[in-house]
Coordinates of C-alpha atoms and ligand atoms in Angstrom, one line a residue:
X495 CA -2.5 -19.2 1.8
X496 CA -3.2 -17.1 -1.4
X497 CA -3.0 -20.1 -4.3
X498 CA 0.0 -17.9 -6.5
X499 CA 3.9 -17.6 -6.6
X500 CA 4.5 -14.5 -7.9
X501 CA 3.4 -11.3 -6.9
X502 CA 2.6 -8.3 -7.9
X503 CA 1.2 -4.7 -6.4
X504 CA 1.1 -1.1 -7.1
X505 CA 0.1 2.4 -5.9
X506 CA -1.4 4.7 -7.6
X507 CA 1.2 6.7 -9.2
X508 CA 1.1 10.4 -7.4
X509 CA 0.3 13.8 -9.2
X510 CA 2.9 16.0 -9.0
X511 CA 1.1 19.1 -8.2
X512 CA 2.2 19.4 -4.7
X513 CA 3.8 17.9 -1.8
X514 CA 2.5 14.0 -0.4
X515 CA 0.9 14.2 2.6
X516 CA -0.7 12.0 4.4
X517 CA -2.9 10.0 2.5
X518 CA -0.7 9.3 -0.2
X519 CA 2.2 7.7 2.5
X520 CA -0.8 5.6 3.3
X521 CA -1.8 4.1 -0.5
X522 CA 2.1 3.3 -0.6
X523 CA 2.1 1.8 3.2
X524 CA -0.7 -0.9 2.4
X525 CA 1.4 -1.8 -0.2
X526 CA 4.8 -1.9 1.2
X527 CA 3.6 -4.3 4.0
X528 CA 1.8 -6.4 2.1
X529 CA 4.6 -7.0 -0.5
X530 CA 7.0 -7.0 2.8
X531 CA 4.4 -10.0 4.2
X532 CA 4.7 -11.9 0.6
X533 CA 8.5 -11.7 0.6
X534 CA 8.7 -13.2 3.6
X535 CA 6.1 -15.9 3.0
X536 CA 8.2 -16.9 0.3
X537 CA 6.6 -14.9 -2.9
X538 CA 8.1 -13.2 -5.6
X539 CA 7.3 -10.2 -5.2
X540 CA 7.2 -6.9 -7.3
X541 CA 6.4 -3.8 -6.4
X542 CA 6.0 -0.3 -7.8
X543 CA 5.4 2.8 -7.5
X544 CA 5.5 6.3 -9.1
X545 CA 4.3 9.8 -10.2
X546 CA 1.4 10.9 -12.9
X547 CA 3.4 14.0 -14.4
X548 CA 1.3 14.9 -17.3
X549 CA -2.1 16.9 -17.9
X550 CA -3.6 19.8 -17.3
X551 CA -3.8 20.2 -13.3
X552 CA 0.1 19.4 -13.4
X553 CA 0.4 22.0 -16.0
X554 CA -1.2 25.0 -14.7
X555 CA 0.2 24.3 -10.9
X556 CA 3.5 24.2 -12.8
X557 CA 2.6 28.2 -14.8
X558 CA 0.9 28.9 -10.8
X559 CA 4.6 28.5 -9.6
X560 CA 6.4 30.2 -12.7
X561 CA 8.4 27.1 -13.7
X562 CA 8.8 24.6 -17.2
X563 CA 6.2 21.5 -16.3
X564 CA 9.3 19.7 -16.9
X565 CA 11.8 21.5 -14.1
X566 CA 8.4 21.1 -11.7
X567 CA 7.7 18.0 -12.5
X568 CA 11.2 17.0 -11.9
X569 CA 11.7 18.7 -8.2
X570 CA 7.8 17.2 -7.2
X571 CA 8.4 14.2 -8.2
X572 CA 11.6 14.0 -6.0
X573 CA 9.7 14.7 -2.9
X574 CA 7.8 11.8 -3.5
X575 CA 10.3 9.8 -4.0
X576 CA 12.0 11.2 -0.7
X577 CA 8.8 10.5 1.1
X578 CA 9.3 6.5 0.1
X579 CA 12.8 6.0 1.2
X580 CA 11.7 8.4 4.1
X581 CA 8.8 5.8 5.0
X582 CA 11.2 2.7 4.2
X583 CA 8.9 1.6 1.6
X584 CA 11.0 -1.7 -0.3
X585 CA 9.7 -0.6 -4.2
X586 CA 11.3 -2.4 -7.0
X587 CA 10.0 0.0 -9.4
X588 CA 9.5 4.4 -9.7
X589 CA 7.7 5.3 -12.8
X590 CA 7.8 8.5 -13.9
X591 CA 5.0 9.2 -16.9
X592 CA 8.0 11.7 -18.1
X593 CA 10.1 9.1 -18.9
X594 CA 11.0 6.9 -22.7
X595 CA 9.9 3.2 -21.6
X596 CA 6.6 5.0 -20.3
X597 CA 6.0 6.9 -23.6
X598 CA 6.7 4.1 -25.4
X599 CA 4.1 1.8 -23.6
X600 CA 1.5 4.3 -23.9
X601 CA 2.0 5.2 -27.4
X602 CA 2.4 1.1 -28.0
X603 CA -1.2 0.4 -26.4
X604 CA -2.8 3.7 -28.1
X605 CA -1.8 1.2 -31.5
X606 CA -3.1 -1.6 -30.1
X607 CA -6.6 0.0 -29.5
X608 CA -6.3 1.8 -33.1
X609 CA -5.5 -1.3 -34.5
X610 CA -8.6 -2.8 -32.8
X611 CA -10.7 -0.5 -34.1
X612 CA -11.5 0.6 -30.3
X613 CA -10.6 4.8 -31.2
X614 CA -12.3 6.7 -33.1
X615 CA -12.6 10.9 -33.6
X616 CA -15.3 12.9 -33.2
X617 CA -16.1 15.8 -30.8
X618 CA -16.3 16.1 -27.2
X619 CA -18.6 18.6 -25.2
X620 CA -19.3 18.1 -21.8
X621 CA -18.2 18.9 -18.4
X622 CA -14.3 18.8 -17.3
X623 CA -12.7 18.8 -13.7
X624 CA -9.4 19.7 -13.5
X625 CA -8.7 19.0 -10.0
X626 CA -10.3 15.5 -10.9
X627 CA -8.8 14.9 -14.4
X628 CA -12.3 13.6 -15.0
X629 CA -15.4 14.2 -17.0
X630 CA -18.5 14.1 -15.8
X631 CA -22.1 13.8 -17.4
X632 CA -25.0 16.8 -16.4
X633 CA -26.9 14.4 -14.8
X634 CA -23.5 13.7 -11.9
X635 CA -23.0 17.5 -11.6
X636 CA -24.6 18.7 -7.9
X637 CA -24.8 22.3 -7.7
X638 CA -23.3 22.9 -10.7
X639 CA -20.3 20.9 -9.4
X640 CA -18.3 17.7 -10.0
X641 CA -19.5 15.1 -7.2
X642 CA -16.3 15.2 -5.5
X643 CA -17.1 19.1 -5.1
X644 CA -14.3 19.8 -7.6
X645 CA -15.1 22.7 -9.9
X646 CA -16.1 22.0 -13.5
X647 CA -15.7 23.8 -16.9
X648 CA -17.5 23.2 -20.2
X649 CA -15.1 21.6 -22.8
X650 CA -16.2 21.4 -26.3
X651 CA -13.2 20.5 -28.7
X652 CA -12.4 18.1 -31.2
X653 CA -11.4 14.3 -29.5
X654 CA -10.5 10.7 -29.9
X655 CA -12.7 8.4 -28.4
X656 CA -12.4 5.0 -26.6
X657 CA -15.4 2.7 -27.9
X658 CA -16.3 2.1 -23.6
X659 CA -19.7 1.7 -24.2
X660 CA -18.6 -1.7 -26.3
X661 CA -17.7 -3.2 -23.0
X662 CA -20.3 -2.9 -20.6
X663 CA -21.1 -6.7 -20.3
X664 CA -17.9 -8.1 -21.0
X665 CA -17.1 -5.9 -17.7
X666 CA -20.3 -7.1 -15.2
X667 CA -19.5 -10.6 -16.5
X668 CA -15.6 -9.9 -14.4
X669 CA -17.1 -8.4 -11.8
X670 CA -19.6 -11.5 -11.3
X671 CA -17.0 -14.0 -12.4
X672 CA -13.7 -13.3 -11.0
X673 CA -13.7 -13.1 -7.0
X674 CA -12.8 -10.2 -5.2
X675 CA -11.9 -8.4 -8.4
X676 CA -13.3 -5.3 -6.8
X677 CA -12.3 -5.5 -3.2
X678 CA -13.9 -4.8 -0.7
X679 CA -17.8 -6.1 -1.9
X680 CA -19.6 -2.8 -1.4
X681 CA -17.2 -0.7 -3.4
X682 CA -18.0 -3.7 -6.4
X683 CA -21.8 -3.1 -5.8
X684 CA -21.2 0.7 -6.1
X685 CA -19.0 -0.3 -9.5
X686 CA -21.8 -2.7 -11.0
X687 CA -24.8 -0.5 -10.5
X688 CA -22.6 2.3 -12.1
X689 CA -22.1 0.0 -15.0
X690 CA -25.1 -0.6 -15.2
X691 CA -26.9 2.1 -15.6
X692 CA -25.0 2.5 -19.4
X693 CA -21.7 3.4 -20.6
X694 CA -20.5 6.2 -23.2
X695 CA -18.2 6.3 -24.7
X696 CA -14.6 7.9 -23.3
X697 CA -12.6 11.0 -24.6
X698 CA -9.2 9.9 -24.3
X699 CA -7.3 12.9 -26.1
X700 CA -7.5 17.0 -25.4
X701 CA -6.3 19.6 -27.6
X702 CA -6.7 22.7 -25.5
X703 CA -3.1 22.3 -23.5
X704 CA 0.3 20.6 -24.8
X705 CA 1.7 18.5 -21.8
X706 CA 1.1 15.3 -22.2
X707 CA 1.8 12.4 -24.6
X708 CA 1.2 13.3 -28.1
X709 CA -1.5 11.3 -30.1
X710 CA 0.3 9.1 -33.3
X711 CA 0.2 10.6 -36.4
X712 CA -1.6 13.7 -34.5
X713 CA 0.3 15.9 -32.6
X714 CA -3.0 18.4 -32.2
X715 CA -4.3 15.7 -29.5
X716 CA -2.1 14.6 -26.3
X717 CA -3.8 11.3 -24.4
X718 CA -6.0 11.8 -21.9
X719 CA -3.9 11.8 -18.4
X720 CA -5.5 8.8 -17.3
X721 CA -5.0 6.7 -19.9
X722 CA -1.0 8.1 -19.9
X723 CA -1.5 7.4 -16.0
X724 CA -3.1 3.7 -15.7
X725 CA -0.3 2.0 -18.5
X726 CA 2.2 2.9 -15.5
X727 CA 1.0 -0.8 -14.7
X728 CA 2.0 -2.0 -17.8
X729 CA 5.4 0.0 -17.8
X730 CA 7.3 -1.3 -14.9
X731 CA 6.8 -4.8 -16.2
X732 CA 8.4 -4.0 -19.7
X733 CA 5.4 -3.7 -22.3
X734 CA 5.3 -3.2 -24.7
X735 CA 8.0 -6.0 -24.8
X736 CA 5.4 -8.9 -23.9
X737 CA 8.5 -11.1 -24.2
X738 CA 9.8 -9.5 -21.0
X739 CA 10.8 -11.8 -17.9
X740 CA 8.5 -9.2 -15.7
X741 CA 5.6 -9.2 -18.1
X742 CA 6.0 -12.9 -18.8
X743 CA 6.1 -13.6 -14.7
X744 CA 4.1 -11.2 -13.3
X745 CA 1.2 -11.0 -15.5
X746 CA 1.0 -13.9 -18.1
X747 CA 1.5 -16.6 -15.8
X748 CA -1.6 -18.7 -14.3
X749 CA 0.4 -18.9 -10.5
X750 CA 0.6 -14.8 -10.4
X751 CA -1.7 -12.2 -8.5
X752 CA -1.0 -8.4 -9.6
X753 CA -3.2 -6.2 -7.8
X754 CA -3.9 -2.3 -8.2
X755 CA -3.9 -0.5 -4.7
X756 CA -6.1 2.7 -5.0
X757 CA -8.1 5.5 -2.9
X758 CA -11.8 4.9 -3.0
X759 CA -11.6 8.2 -5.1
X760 CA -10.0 6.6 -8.5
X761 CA -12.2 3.7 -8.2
X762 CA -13.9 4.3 -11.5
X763 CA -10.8 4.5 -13.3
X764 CA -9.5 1.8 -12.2
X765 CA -12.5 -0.7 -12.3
X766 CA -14.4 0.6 -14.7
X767 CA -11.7 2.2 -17.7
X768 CA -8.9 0.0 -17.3
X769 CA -10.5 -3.1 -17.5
X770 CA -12.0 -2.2 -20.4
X771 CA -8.8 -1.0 -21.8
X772 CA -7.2 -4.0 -21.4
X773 CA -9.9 -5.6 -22.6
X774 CA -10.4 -4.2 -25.9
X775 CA -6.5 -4.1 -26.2
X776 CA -6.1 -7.6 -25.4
X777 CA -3.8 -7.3 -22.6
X778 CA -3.8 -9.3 -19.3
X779 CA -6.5 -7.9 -16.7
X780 CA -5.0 -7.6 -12.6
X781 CA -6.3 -9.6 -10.6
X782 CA -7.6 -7.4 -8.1
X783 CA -8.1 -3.8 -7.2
X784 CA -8.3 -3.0 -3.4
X785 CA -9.8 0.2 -2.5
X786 CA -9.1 1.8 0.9
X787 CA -10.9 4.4 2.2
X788 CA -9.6 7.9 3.6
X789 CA -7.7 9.9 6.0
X790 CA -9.2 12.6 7.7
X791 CA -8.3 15.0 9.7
X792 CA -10.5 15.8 12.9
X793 CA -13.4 14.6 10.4
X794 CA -12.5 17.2 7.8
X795 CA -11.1 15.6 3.9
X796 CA -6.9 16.3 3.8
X797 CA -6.2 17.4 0.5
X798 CA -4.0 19.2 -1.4
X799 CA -6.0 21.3 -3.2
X800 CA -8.2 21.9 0.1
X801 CA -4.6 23.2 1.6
X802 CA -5.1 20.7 4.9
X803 CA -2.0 19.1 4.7
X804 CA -0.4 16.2 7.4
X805 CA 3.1 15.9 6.8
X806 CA 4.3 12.5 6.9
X807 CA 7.6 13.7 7.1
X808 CA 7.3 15.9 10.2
X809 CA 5.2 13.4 11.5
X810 CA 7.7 10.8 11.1
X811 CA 10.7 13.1 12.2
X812 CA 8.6 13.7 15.2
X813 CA 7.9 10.3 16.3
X814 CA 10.2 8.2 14.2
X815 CA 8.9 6.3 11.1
X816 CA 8.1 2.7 12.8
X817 CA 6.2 4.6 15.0
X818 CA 4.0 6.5 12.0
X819 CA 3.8 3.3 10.0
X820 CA 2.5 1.5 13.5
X821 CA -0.4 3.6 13.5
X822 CA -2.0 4.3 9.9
X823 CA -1.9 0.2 10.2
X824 CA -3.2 0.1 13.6
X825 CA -6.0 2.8 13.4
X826 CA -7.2 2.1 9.4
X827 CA -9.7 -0.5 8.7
X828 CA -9.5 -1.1 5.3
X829 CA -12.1 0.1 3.0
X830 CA -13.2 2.8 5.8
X831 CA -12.3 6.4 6.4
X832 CA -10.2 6.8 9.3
X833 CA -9.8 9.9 11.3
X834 CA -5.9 11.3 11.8
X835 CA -5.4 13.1 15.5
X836 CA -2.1 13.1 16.7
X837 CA -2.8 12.6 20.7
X838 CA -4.5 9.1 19.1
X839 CA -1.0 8.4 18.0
X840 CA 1.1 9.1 20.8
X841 CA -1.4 6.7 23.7
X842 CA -0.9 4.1 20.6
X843 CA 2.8 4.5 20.6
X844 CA 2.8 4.2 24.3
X845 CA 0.7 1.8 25.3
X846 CA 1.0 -0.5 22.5
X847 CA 4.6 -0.3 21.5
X848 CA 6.6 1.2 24.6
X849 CA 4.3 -0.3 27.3
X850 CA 3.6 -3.4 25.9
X851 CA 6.1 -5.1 23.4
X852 CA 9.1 -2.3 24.5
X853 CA 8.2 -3.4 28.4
X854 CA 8.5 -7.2 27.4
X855 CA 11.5 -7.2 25.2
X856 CA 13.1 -4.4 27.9
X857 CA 12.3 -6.9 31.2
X858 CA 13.1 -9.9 29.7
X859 CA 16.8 -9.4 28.3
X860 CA 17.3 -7.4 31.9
X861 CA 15.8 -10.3 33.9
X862 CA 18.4 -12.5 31.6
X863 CA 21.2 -10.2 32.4
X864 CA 20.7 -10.2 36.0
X865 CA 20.8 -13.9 36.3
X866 CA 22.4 -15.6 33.7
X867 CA 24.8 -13.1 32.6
X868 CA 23.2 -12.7 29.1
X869 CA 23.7 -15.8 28.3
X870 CA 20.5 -17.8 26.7
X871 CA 20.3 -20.9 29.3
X872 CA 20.5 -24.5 28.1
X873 CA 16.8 -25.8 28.4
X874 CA 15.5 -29.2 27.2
X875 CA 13.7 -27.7 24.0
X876 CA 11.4 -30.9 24.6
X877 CA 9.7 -29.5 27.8
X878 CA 8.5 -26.0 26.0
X879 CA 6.7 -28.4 23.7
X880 CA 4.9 -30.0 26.7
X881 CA 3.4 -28.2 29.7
X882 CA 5.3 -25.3 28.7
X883 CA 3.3 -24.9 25.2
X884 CA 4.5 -21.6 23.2
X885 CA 1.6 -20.0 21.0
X886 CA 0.0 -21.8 18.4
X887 CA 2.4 -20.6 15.6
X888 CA 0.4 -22.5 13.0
X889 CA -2.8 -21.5 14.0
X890 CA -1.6 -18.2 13.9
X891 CA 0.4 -18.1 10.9
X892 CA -2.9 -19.3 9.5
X893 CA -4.8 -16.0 10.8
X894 CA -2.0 -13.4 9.6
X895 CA -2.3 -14.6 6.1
X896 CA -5.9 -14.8 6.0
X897 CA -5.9 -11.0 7.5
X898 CA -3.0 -10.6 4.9
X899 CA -5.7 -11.4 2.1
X900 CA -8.0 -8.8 3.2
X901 CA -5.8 -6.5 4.2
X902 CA -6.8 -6.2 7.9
X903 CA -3.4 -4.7 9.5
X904 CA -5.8 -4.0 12.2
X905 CA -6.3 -7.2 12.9
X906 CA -2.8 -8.8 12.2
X907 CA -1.1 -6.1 14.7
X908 CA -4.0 -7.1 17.4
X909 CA -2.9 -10.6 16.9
X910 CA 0.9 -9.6 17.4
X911 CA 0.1 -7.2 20.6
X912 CA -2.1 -10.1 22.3
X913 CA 1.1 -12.2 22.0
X914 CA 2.6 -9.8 23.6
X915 CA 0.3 -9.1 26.7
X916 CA -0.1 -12.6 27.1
X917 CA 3.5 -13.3 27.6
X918 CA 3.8 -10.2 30.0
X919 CA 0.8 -12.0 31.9
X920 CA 3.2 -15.3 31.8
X921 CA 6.1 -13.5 33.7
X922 CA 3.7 -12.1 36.1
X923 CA 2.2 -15.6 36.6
X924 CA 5.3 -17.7 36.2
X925 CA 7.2 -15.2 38.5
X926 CA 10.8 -16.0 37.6
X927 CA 12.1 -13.8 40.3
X928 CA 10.8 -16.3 42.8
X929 CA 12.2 -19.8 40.6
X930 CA 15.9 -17.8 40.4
X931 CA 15.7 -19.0 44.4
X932 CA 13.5 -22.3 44.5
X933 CA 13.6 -24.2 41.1
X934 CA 16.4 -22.6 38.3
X935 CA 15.5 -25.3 35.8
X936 CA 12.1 -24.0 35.0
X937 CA 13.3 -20.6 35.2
X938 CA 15.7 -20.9 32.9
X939 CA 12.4 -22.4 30.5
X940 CA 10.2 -19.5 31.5
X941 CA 13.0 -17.4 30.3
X942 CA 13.7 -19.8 27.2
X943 CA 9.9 -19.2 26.2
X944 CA 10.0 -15.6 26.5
X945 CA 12.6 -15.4 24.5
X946 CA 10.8 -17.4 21.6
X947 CA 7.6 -15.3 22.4
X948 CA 9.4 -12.4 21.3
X949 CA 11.6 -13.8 18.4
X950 CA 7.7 -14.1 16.7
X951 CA 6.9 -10.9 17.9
X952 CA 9.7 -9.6 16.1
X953 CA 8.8 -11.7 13.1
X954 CA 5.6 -10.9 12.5
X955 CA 6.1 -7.2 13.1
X956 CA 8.8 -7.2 10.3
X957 CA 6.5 -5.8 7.7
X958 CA 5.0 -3.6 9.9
X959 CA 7.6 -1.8 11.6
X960 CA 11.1 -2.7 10.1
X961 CA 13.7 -1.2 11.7
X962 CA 12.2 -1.6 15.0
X963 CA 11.4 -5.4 14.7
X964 CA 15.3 -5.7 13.2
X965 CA 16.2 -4.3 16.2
X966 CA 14.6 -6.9 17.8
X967 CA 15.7 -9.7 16.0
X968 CA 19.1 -8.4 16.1
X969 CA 19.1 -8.3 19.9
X970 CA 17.8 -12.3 19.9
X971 CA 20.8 -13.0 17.7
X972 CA 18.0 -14.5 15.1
X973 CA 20.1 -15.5 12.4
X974 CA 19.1 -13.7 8.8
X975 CA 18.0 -16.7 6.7
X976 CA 15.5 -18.0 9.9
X977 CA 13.7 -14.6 9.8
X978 CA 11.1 -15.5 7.1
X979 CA 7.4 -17.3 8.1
X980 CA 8.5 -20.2 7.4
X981 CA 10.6 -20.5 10.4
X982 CA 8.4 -18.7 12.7
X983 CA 6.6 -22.1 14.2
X984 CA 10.0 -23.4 14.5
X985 CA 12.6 -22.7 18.0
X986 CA 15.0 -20.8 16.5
X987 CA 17.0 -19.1 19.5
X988 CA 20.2 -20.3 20.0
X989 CA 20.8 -21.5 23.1
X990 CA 24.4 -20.2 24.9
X991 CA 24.8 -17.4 23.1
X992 CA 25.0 -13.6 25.1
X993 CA 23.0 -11.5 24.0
X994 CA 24.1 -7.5 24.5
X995 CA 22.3 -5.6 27.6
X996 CA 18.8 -4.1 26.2
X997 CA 18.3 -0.7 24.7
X998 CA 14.9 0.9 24.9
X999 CA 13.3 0.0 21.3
X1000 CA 10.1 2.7 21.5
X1001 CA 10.2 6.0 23.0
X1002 CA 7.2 7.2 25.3
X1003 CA 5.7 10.3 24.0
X1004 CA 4.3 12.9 26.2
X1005 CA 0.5 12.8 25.6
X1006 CA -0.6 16.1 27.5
X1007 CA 0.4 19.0 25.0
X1008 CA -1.4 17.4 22.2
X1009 CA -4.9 18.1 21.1
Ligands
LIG2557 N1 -2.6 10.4 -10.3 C1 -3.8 9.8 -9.9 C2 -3.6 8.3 -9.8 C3 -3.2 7.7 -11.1 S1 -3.0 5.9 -10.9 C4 -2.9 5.3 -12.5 C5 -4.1 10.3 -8.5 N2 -3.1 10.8 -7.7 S2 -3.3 11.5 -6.3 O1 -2.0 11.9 -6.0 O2 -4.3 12.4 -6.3 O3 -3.8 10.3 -5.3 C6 -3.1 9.2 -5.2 C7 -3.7 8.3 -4.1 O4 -3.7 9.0 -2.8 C8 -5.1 7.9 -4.3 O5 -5.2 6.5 -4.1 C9 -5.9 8.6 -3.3 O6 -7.0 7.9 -2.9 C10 -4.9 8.7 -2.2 N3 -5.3 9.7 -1.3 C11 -5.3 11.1 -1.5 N4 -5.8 11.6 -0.3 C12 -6.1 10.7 0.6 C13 -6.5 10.7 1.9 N5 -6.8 11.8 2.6 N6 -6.6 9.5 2.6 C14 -6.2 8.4 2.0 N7 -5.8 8.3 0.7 C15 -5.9 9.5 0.0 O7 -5.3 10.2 -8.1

């Protein structure tokens, strides 16, 4: 699998101008489990996250609620950060755009594009989205409005510009050359044509509001919120000290993949903007950026400006976090819009988790109870590899991580759950109940196999659903160090050990209330 060592990935960093919901535990989710997969596939792995505090959406929601941007910024940003630990996401990194080390890197790059003759000052007058932090040309506007439906006003003030339309080929020539930069292929085709149709130039400062970065040697200006926002990626890895063992690691070295994790709505700032930022800078370019598609609810877009709001947190307090995690991985496809309904949820929850790997896990350490007293029976691990063949680990393995790659959860957890049915199928067939009479030696190997069927159950669903696959593991007695992938084609469960009596890993939810 994937040709690299080190790892890198990061989610967009939030606005602060209301609570996360949904959407944004999601962006955050795709990366936690992916960096959770590389970690245990032996990567190293580094992973942030964060909040965009500046600008002028974050401003005026800040005056809307009667506060300092800084005190607001401050208490949002915490919920995010609550929302994180909340969700059991494993980040490395929390960027705040408010902080030193991230003024510092902005102001460091703003120099390097000075120095590079790539800014120049002029005037700006066009159309402006707040909601969007974007601007938009007359010929995007439909109905007078931004093509996200946001609301635009007409800006004319003095502005620094970022010489964009210098880099239109330098840009096609990475999106033809470097595979899977833009990921998945349609959102690259919808990148190129846009490309292609010309570049102008970008206005990167604003003068009409005061929270933000200021411009060097002129405070009039602060830098445009994007450009504050995107050198987040640049931040957690120490620049501007290039020298640093994160920078050095993660983004200098030829056996490293860093890849931006975004909503198909920041596309264009990420593929388009960035590159070209880095490119004029002369910094290192990701890898990759993987664009997922979005939430919504009964059909209708969640946002936070639109006031439709899921709560991930009452959502997970509701049906516990595993549980919430399970299903944005189960029911997304990546790169599609997925629709959130609760009563979808709850039959996932129990017929995938409760009925089938809780039910497995549940009869199999009872059946061992019952008739061996807990204790894992000495089998003759040569016979499981004969007619008593577990699944093909390898061939497996080989699947997950080339699911991994596209970031098919979908796909990985259907993998995981056929496992799972098939070896409830092999106690039905095998019918130990009837062997603990006529033949104890092969049913002390049927009960030997289901026990390694679900020590790679639990494995594999470490990424996925933490705690619960811990639990799991815990109950198997897998020791710590023969967690990782590496030992997942190998028989790691210890024969003559006890394990404790079984306590029910996944709830069942009742279905009928729900919508
Ligand atoms: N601050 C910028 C990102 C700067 S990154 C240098 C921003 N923030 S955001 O809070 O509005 O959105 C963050 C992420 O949440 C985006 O990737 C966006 O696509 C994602 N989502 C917001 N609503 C969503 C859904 N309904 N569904 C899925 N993801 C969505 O943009």
């Amino acid at each position: 699998m994937g040709q690299f060592e080190n790892f890198y990935i990061t989610t967009p960093i939030y606005y602060v101008n209301d609570k996360p919901h949904i959407g944004h535990a999601y962006t955050s989710l795709i990366c936690d489990v992916t960096a959770r997969f590389m970690k245990l596939a032996g990567k190293s792995v580094r992973f942030t996250t964060g909040t965009d505090e500046h600008g002028q959406k974050v401003e005026k929601a800040a005056k809307a609620k009667g506060m300092q941007p800084k005190e607001f910024t401050d208490e949002v940003s915490v919920s995010f950060r609550k929302l994180a630990e909340l969700m059991n996401f494993q980040y490395g990194d929390f960027i705040r755009t408010t902080e030193e080390r991230h003024k510092k890197a902005v102001i460091a790059l703003w120099n390097r594009l000075e120095e590079r003759k790539q800014i120049y000052l002029d005037s700006y007058s066009g159309w402006y989205s707040v909601r969007d932090e974007a601007f938009y040309q007359e010929s995007e506007l439909i109905d007078g409005k931004a093509p996200t439906g946001a609301e635009v006003e007409w800006v004319k003030e003095e502005s620094y510009f970022f010489r964009l339309s210098n880099w239109q080929n330098k840009l096609l020539e990475l999106y033809e050359n470097q595979l899977n930069f833009i990921f998945p292929e349609s959102r690259k085709n919808e990148v190129v044509s846009f490309v292609k149709s010309g570049l102008t130039d970008l206005s990167i400062s604003r003068t009409s509001f005061n929270w933000g970065i200021k411009v060097p040697g002129n405070h009039k200006h602060v830098i445009y919120v994007w450009v504050d926002a995107l050198t987040n990626y640049l931040t957690s890895v120490g620049f501007p000290n290039t020298e640093d063992e994160k920078y050095k690691r993660f983004l200098e070295t030829d056996n490293s993949f860093n890849v931006h994790v975004i909503g198909k709505d920041i596309l264009r700032f990420h593929a388009i903007y960035w590159p070209a930022i880095l490119l004029a800078a002369d910094l290192p370019l990701p890898k990759q950026i993987a664009v997922h598609g979005w939430w919504l609810n009964e059909g209708e877009k969640i946002s936070k400006s639109l006031g439709s709001i899921i709560d991930p947190t009452g959502l997970a307090q509701e049906f516990g976090v595993d549980q919430l995690r399970y299903f944005l991985l189960r029911e997304g496809s990546f790169g599609q819009d997925g629709n959130f309904s609760k009563k979808n949820m709850i039959s996932r929850i129990n017929s995938e988790l409760a009925n089938n790997i809780g039910n497995l896990v549940q009869r199999t350490i009872s059946f061992l109870h019952k008739q061996c007293s807990g204790i894992v029976p000495a089998v003759d691990r040569n016979l499981l590899k004969s007619d008593e063949s577990l699944p093909n680990c390898k061939a497996i393995l080989d699947q997950v991580m080339d699911h991994l790659l596209k970031y098919e959860f979908n796909h990985i957890i259907l993998l995981i759950t056929n496992i799972s049915s098939e070896a409830n199928a092999y106690i039905d067939k095998s019918a130990p109940w009837t062997l603990s009479r006529t033949d104890r030696e092969r049913m002390n190997l049927v009960i030997y196999k289901l026990l390694e069927y679900i020590r790679i159950i639990g494995t594999l669903l470490q990424p996925i659903i933490p705690k619960s696959a811990e639990m799991i593991l815990d109950q198997l007695q897998i020791p710590r160090e023969k967690r990782d992938l590496k030992s997942l084609c190998k028989t790691c469960v210890s024969l003559g050990v006890t394990l404790t009596k079984p306590t029910p890993i996944f709830l069942r939810f009742d279905v009928r209330e729900e919508k």
